[in-house]
mmCIF file of C-alpha atoms and ligand atoms in Angstrom:
data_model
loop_
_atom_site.group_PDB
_atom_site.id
_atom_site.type_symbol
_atom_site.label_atom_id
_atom_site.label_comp_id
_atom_site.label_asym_id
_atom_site.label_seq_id
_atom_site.Cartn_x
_atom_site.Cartn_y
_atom_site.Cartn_z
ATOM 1 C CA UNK A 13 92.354 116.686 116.427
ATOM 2 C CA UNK A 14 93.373 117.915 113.010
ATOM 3 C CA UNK A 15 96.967 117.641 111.991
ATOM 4 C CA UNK A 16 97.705 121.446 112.055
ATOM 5 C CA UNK A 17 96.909 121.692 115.425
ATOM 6 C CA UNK A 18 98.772 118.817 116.667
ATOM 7 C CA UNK A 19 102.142 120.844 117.407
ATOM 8 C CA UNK A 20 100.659 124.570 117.694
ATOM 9 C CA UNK A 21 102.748 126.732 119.881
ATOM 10 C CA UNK A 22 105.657 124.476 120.398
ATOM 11 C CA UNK A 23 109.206 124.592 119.096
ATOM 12 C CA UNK A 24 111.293 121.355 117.620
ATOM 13 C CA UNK A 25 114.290 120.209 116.354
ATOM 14 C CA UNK A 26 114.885 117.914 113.847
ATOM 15 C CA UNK A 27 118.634 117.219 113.336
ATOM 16 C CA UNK A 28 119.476 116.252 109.376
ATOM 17 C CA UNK A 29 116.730 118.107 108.860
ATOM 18 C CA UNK A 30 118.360 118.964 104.972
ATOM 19 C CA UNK A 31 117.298 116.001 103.283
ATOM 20 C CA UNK A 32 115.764 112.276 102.980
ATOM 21 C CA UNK A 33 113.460 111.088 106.194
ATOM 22 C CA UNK A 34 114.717 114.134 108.216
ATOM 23 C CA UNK A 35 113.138 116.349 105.812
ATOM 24 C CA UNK A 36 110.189 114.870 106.087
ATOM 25 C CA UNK A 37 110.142 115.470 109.629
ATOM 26 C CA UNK A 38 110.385 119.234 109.065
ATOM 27 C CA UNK A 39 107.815 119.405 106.578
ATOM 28 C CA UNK A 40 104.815 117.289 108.656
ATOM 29 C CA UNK A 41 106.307 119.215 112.063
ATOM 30 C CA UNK A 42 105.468 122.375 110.134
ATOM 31 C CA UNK A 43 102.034 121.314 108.633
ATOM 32 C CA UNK A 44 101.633 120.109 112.849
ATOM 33 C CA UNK A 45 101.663 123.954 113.474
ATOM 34 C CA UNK A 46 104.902 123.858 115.239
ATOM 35 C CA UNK A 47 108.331 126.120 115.354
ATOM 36 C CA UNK A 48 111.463 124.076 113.826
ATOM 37 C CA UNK A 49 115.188 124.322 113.874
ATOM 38 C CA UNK A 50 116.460 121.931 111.053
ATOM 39 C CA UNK A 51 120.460 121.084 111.296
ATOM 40 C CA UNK A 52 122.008 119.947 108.836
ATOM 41 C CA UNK A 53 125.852 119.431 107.706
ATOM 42 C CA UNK A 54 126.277 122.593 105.810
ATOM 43 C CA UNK A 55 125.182 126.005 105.267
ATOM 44 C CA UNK A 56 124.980 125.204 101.486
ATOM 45 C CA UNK A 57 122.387 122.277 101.637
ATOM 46 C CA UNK A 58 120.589 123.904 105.115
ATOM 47 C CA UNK A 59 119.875 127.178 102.901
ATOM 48 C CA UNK A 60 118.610 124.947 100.013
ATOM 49 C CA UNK A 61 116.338 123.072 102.406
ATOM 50 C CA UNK A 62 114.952 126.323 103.965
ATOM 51 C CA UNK A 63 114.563 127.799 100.547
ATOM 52 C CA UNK A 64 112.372 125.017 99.158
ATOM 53 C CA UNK A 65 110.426 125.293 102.199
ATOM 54 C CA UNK A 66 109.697 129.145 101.989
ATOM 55 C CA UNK A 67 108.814 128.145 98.548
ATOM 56 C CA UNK A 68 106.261 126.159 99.479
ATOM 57 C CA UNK A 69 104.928 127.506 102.956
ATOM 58 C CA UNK A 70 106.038 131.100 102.781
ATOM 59 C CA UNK A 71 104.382 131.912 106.649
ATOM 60 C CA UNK A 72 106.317 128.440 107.780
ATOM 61 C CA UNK A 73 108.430 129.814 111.338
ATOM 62 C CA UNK A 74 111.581 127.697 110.840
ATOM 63 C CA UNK A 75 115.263 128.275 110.778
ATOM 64 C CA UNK A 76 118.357 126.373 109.952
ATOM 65 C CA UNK A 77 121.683 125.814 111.462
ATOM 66 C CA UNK A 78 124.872 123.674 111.005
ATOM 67 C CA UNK A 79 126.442 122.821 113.918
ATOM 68 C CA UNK A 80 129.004 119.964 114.296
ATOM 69 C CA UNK A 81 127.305 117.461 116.688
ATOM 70 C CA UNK A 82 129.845 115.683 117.370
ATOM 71 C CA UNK A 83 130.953 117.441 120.326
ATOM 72 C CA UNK A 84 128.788 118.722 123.302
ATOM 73 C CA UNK A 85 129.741 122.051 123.388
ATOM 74 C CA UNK A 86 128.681 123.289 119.447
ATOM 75 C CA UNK A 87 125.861 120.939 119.890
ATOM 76 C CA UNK A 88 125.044 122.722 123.264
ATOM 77 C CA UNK A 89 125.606 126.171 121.663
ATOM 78 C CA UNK A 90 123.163 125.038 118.716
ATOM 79 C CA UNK A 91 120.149 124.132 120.971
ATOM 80 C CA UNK A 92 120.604 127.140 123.377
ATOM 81 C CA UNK A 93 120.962 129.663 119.856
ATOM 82 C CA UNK A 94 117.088 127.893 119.161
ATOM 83 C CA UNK A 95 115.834 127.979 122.399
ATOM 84 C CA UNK A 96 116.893 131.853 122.596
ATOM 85 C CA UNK A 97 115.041 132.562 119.434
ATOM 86 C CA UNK A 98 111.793 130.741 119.975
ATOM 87 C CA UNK A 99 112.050 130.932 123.547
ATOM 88 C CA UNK A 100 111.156 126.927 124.533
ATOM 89 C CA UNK A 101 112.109 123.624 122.884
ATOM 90 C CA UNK A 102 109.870 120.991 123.541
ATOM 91 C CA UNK A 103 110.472 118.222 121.135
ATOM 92 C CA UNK A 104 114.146 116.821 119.642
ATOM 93 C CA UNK A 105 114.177 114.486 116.983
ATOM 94 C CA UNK A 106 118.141 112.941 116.978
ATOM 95 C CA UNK A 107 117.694 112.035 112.919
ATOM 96 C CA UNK A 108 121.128 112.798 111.491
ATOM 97 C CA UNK A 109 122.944 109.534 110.649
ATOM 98 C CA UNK A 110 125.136 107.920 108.690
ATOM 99 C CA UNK A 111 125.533 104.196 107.452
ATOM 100 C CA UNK A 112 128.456 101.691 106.438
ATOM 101 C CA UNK A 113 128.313 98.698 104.194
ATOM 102 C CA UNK A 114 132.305 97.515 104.852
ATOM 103 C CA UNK A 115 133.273 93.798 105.698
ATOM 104 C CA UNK A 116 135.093 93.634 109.047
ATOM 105 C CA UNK A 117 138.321 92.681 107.361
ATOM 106 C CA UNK A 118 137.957 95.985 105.618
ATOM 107 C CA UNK A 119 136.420 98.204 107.988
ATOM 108 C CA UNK A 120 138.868 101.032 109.190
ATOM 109 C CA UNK A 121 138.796 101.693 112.886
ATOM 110 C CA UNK A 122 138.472 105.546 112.073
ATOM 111 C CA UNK A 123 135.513 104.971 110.422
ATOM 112 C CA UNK A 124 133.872 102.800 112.730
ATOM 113 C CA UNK A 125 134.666 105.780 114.914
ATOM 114 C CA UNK A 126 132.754 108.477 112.403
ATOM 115 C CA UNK A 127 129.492 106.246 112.602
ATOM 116 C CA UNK A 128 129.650 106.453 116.717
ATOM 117 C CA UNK A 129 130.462 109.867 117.240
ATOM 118 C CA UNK A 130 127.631 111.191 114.882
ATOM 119 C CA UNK A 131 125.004 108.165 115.037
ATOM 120 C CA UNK A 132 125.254 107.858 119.143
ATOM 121 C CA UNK A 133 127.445 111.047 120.561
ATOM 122 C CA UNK A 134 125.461 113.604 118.757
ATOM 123 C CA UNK A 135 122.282 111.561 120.075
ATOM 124 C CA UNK A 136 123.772 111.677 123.394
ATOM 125 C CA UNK A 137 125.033 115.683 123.363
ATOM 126 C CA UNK A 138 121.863 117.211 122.136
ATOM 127 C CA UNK A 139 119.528 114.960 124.397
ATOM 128 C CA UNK A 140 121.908 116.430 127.077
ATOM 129 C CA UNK A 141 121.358 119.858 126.166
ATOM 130 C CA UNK A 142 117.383 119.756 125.330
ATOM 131 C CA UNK A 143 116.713 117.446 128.044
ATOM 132 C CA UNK A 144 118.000 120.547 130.204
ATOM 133 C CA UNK A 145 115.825 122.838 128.839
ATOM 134 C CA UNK A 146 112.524 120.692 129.038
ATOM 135 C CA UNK A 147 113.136 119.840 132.633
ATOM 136 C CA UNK A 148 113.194 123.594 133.504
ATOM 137 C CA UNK A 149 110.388 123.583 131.301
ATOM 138 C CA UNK A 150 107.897 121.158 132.791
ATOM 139 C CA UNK A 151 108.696 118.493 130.389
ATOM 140 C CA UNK A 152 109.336 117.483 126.505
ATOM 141 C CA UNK A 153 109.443 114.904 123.724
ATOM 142 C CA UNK A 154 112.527 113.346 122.505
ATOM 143 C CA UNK A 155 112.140 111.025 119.539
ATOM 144 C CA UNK A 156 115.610 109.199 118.028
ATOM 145 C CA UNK A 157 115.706 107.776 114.657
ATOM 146 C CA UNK A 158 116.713 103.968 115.040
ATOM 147 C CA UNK A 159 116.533 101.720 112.149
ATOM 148 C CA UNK A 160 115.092 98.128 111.370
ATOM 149 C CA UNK A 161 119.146 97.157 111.688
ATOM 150 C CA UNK A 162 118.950 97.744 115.704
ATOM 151 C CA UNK A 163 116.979 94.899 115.587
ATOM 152 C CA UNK A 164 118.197 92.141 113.775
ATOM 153 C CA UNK A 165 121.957 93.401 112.481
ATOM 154 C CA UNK A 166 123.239 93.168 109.184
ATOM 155 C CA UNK A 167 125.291 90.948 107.531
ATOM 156 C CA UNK A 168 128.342 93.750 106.723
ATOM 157 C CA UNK A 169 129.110 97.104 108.126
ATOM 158 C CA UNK A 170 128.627 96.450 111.764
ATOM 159 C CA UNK A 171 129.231 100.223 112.900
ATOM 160 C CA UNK A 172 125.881 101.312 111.656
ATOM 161 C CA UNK A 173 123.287 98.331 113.381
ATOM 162 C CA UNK A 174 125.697 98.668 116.507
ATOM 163 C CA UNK A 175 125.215 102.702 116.784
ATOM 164 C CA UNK A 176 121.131 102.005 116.230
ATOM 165 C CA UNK A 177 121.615 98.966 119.211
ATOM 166 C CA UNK A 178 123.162 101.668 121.289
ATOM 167 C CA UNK A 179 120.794 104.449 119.997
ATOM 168 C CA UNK A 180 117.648 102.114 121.373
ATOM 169 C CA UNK A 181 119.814 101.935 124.474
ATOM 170 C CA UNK A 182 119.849 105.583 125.253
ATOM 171 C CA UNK A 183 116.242 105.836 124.100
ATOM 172 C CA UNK A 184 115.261 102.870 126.828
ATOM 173 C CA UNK A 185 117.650 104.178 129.631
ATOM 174 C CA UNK A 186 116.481 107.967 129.120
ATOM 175 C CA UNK A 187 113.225 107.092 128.770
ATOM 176 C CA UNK A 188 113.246 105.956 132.554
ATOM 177 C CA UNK A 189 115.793 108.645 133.481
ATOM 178 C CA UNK A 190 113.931 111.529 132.660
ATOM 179 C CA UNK A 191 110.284 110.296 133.571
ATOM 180 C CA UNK A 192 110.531 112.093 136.835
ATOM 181 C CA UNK A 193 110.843 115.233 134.682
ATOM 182 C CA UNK A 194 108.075 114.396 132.435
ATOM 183 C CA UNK A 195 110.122 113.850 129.361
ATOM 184 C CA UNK A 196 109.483 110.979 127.466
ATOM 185 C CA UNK A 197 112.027 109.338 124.906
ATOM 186 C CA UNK A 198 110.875 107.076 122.034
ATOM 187 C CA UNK A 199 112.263 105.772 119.135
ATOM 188 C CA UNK A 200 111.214 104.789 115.184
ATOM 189 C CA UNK A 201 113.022 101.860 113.303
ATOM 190 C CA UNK A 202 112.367 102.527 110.094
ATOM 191 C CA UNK A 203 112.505 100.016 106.683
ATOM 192 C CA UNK A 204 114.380 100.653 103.739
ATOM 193 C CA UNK A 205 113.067 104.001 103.124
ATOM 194 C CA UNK A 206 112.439 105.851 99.781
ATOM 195 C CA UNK A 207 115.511 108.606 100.525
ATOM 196 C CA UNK A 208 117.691 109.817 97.660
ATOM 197 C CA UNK A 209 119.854 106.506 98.205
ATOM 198 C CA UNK A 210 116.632 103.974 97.317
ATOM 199 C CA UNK A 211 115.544 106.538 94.868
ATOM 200 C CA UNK A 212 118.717 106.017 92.559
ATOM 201 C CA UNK A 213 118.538 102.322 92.890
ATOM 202 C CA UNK A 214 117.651 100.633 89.843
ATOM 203 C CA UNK A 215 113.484 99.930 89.675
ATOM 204 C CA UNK A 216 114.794 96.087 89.092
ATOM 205 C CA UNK A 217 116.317 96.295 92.501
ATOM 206 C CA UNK A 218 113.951 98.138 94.522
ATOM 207 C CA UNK A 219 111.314 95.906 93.045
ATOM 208 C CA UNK A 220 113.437 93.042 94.205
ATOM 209 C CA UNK A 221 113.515 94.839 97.924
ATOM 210 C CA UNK A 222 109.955 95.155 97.854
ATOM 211 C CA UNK A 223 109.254 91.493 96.953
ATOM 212 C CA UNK A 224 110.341 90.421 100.113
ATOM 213 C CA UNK A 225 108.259 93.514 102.096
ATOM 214 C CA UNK A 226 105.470 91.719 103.489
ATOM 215 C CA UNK A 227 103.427 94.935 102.452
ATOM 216 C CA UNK A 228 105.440 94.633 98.951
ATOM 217 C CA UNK A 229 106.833 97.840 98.677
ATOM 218 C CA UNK A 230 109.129 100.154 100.362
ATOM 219 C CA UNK A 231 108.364 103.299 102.849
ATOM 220 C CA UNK A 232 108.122 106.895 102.121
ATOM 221 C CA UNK A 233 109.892 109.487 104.030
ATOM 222 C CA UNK A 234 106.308 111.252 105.217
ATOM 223 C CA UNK A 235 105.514 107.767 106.599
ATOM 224 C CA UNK A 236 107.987 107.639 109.183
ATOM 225 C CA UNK A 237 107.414 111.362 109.447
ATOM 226 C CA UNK A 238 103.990 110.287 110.716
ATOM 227 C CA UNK A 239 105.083 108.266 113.403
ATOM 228 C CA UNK A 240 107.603 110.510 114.448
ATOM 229 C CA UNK A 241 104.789 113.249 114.745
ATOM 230 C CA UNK A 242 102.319 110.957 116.827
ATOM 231 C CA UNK A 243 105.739 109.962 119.402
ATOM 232 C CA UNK A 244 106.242 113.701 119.546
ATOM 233 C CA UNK A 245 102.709 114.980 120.136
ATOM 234 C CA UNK A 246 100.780 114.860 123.296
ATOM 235 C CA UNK A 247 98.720 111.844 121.671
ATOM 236 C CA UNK A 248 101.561 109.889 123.140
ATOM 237 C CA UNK A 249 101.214 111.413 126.115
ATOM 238 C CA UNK A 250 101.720 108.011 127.703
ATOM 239 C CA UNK A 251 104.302 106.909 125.594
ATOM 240 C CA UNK A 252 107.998 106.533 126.227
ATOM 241 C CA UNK A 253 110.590 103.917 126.339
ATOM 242 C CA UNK A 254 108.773 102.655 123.079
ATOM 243 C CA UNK A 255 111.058 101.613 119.884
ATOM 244 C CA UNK A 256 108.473 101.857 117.022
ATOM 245 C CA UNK A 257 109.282 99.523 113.890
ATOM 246 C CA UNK A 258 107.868 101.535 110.692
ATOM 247 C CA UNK A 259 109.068 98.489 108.388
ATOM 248 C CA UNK A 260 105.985 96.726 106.877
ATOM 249 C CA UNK A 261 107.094 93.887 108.752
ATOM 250 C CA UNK A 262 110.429 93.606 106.947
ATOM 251 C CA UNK A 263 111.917 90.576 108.127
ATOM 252 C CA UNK A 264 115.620 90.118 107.240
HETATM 253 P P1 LIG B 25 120.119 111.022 104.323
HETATM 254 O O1 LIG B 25 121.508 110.625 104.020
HETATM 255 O O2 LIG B 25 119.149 111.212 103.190
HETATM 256 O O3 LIG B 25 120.128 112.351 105.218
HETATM 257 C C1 LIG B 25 120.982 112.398 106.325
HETATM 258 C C2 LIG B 25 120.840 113.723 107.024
HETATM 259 O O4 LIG B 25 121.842 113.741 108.058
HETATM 260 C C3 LIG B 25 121.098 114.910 106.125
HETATM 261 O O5 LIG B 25 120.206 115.955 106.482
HETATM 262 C C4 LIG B 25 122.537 115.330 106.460
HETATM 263 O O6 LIG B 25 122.741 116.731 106.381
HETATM 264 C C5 LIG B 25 122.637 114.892 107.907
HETATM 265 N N1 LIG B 25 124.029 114.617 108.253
HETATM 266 C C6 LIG B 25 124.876 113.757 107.643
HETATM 267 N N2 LIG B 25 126.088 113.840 108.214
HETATM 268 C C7 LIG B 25 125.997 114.773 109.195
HETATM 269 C C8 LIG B 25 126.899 115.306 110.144
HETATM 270 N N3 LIG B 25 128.159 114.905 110.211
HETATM 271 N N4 LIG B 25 126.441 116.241 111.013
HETATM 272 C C9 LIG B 25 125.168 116.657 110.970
HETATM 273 N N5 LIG B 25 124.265 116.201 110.101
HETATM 274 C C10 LIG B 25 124.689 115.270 109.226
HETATM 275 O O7 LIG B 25 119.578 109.964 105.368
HETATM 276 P P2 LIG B 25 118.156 109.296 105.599
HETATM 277 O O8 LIG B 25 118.099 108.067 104.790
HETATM 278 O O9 LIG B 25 117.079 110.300 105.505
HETATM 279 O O10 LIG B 25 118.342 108.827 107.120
HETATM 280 C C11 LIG B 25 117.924 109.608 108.220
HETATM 281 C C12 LIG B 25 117.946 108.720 109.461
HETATM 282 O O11 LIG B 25 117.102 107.586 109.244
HETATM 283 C C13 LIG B 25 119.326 108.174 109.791
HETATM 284 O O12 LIG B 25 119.502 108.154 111.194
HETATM 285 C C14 LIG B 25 119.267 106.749 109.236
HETATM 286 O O13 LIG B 25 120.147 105.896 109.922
HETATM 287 C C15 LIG B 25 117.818 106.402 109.489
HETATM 288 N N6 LIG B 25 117.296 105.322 108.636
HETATM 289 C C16 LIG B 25 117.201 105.473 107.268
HETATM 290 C C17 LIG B 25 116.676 104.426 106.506
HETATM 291 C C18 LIG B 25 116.507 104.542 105.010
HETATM 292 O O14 LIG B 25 116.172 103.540 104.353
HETATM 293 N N7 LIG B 25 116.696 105.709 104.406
HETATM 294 C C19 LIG B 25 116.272 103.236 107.131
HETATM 295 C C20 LIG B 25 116.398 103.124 108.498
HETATM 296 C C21 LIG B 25 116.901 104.179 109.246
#
């Protein structure tokens, strides 16, 4: 099967879709052949992302939104404004996240709050709302973006591994949930990942990262874009309850 034919005729959405790993995701979904609804944060850095696209694929069919995801009912309105302009949704990808480096001693409850409601609530409101719409549909693809930290923690700012422990949660518990509809719900964990946060690192440093990468270097954002794409296409067809590591075997 060639790549462009992978998602022809079906309609995705990648949320924090703007930037970083997410955009990724758009890009390869596009190049796949499918529709996609990127959500981002703002309309300022959604237009930019759409704008670089239609730069570069001028035919690409792909729109942009901003919802809050916090809460179900924008997220809800979000997903049904997509699925009334392409007329199906068949594959989610729950991307948008945000991380935290405080020490418990300095950790402020709000905060810890910010990382749940957007890292695990938004997970949980739009696979609420698209799981809706694929079960009147015959079925659908949900793939969450975990991270290497929902496996073995990290040693400060304990909001972000706990939302990705809970995110592989919801991915296992949906995942035999929503069988009966024929929706399956996977997850990828990637590694440090070359996103505009690794790309302003020092050299020294990422080098330093790298060193201890048993495949000595760090991932692009088209790499876990790759994976994603497989968990979303029908190649996975037998796939779901699966969290994915896309780490080079990063041990930390
Ligand atoms: P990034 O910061 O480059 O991009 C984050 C995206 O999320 C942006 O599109 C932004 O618009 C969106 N976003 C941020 N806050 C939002 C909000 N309140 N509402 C809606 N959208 C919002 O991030 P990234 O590094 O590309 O990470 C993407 C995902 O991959 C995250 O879930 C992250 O936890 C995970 N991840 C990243 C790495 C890495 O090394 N970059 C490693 C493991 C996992």
């Amino acid at each position: 099967m060639n790549i462009s034919d992978m998602l022809e005729g079906k309609t995705a959405i990648v949320t924090g879709g703007t930037r970083g790993i997410g955009f990724g995701i758009v890009s390869k979904f596009l190049e796949a052949g499918a529709n996609v609804a990127l959500f981002g944060s703002r309309q300022e850095t959604v237009d930019k992302a759409l704008e670089k696209i239609r730069a570069e694929k001028p035919d690409a069919s792909v729109m942009g939104l901003f919802p809050s995801l916090e809460g179900f009912e924008e997220a809800n309105k979000a997903i049904q404004t997509v699925n009334e302009a392409y007329g199906q949704i068949d594959i989610l990808v729950n991307n948008a996240g945000i991380s935290a480096r405080e020490s418990l001693y300095d950790y402020k409850p709000e905060d810890f709050e910010k990382i749940m409601a957007l890292n695990v609530n938004a997970v949980f409101n739009c696979s609420k709302s698209a799981a809706a719409i694929m079960k009147q549909q015959g079925g659908g693809s949900i793939v969450n973006i975990s991270s290497m930290v929902s496996i073995y923690g990290q040693p400060a700012g304990c909001g972000y591994p706990a939302s990705k422990f809970a995110v592989n949660g919801l991915t296992k518990s949906l995942a035999r949930e929503l069988g009966k509809d024929q929706i399956r719900v996977n997850a990828v964990a990637p590694g440090v990942t070359r996103t505009d946060m690794v790309a302003a690192l020092p050299d020294e440093m990422v080098q330093r990262i790298s060193s201890t990468i048993p495949l000595g270097r760090v991932g692009e954002p088209e790499e876990i874009a790759n994976a994603v794409l497989f968990l979303a296409s029908d190649l996975a067809s037998y796939v779901t309850g699966a969290i994915l590591s896309v780490d080079g075997a990063t041990q930390v």
